[in-house]
XYZ file of C-alpha atoms in Angstrom:
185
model
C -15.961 0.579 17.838
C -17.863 -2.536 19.463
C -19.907 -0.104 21.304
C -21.021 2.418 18.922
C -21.438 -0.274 16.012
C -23.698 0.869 12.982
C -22.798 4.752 14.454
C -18.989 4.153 13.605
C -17.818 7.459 10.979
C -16.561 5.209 8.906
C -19.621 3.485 7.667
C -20.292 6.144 6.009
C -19.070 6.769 2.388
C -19.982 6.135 -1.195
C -20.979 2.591 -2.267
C -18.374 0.301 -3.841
C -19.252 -1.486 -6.981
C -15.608 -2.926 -8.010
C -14.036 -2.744 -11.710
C -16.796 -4.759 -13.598
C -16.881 -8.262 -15.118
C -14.478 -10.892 -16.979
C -11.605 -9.182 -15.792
C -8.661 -11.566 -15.093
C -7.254 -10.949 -11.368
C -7.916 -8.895 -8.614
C -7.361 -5.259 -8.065
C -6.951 -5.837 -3.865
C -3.597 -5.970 -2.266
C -2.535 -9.670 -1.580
C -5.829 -11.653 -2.549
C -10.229 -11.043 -2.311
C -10.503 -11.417 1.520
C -10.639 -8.888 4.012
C -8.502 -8.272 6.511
C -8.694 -7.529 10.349
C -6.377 -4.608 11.042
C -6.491 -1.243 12.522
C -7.880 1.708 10.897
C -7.066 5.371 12.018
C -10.370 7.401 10.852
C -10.494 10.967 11.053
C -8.405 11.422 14.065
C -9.824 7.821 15.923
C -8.083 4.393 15.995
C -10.506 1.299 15.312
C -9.636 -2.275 15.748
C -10.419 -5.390 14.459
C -11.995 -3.816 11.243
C -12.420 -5.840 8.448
C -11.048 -4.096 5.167
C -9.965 -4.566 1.491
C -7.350 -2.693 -0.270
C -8.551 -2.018 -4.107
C -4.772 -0.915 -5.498
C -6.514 0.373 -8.861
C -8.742 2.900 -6.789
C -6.357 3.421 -3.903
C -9.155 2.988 -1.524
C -10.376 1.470 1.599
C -13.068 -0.978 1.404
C -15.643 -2.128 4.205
C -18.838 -3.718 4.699
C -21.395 -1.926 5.621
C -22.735 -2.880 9.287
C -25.519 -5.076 7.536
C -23.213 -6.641 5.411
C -25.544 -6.225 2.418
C -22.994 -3.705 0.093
C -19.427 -2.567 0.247
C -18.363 1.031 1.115
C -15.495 2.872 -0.086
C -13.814 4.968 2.616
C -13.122 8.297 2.661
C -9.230 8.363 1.706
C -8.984 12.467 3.382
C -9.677 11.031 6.666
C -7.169 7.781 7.269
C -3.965 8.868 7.807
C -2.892 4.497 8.589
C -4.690 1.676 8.456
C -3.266 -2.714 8.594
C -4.059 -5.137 6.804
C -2.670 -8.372 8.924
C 0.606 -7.552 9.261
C 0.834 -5.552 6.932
C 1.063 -1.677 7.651
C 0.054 1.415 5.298
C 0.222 5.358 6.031
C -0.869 7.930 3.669
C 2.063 10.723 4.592
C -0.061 13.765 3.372
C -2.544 13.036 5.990
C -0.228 14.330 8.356
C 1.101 17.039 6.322
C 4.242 16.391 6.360
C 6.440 18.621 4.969
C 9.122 16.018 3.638
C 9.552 15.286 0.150
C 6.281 12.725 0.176
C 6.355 10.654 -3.537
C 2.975 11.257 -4.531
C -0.674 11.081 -3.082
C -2.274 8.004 -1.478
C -1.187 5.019 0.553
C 2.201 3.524 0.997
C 2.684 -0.008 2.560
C 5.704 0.783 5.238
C 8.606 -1.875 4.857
C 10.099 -0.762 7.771
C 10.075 2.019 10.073
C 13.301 2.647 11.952
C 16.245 4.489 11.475
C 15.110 5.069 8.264
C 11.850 4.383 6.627
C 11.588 2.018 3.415
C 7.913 2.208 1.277
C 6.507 0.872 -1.215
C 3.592 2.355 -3.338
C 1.490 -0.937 -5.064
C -0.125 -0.163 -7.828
C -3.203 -2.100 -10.028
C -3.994 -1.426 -13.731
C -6.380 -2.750 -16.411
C -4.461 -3.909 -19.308
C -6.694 -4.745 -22.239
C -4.585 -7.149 -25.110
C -6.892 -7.671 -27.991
C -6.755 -10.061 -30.486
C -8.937 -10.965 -34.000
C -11.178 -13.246 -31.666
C -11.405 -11.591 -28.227
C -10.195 -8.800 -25.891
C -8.464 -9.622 -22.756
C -8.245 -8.200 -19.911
C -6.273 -8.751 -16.982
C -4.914 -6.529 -13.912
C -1.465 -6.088 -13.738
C 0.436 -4.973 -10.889
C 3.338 -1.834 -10.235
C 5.240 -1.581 -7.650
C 8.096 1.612 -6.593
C 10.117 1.419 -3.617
C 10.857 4.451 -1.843
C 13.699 4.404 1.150
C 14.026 7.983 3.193
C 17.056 9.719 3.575
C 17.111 12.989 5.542
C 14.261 14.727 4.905
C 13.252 12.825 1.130
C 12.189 10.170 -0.160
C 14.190 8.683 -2.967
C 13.063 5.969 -5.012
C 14.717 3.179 -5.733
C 14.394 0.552 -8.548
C 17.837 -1.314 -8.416
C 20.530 -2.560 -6.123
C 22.802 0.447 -7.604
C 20.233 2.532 -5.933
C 20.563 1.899 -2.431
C 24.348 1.991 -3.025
C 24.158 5.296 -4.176
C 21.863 6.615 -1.509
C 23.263 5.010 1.201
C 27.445 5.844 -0.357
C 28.898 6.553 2.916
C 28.187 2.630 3.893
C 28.829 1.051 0.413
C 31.272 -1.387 1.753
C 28.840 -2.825 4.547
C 26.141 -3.312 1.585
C 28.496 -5.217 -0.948
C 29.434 -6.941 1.599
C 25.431 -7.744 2.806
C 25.408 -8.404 -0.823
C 27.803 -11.189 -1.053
C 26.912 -12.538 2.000
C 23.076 -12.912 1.108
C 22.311 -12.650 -2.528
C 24.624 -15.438 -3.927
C 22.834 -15.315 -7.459
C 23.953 -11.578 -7.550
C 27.470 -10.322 -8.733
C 28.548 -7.346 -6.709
C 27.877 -3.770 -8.402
């Protein structure tokens, strides 16, 4: 990537020109800056790329090489990408053949014996009133934990319980132990 510079795939995509004025928020994941991270691009891992997340478009955003406009990625070619610390895969890049939750990019919780995502989310809510309309992005978020060869979401503590029934008494027991606001389900 240092080498090849302006020539790097990925500069090349459709210009990004955001979600328009007076909107309250942000549609990125966390805050407005970009990131350093990884990005996996059409087969080819970059690092240290500076990117944004924009949640409402599920897309990728870079500068171009000049710095003088953003670019929106291509989304069919990044099967992973980092923002920080934070990791997010796209599942149907690789095809797999699980029971994937839906198109576009998950942030991955964890990754070990099981695998725990989340899918963020960014809308435009418009609340009018007899002066003035507002309007203000609002964020959605589902949690997704993988059992076998699925992914099941998973919205409440009853959840997990269910999914994971064979080890209910370890989890109550977590539970107890580390949620002490919490009665136990």
């Amino acid at each position: 990537y240092q080498s090849i510079k302006e020539n790097a795939p990925f500069f090349n995509g459709a210009e990004y020109t955001g979600h328009g004025q007076n909107i309250i928020g942000h549609p990125f994941f966390a805050n407005v800056n970009a990131y350093s991270g990884f990005l996996e691009y059409d087969g080819v891992l970059y690092n240290n790329v500076y990117m944004q997340y924009d949640i409402v478009d599920d897309a990728i955003i870079i500068s171009d090489f000049t710095n003088n406009y953003f670019i929106k990625l291509n989304n069919r070619k990044i099967g992973t990408f980092s923002l920080g610390n934070s990791v997010f895969v796209q599942p149907a890049f690789y095809k797999i053949k699980e029971n994937i939750p839906g198109e576009g990019f998950y942030q991955q919780l964890y990754n070990g014996f099981t695998t725990v995502l989340v899918k963020q989310r960014k809308q435009v809510v418009y609340k009018a009133t007899a002066e003035e309309t507002i309007a203000r992005f609002v964020q959605y978020n589902s949690y997704y934990i993988k059992k076998g060869l699925n992914y099941l979401p998973v919205s409440r503590k009853k959840d997990i319980l269910e999914i994971y029934d064979d080890r209910k008494n370890e989890i109550r027991k977590f539970i107890v132990e580390y949620d002490y606001d919490t009665p136990v389900i």
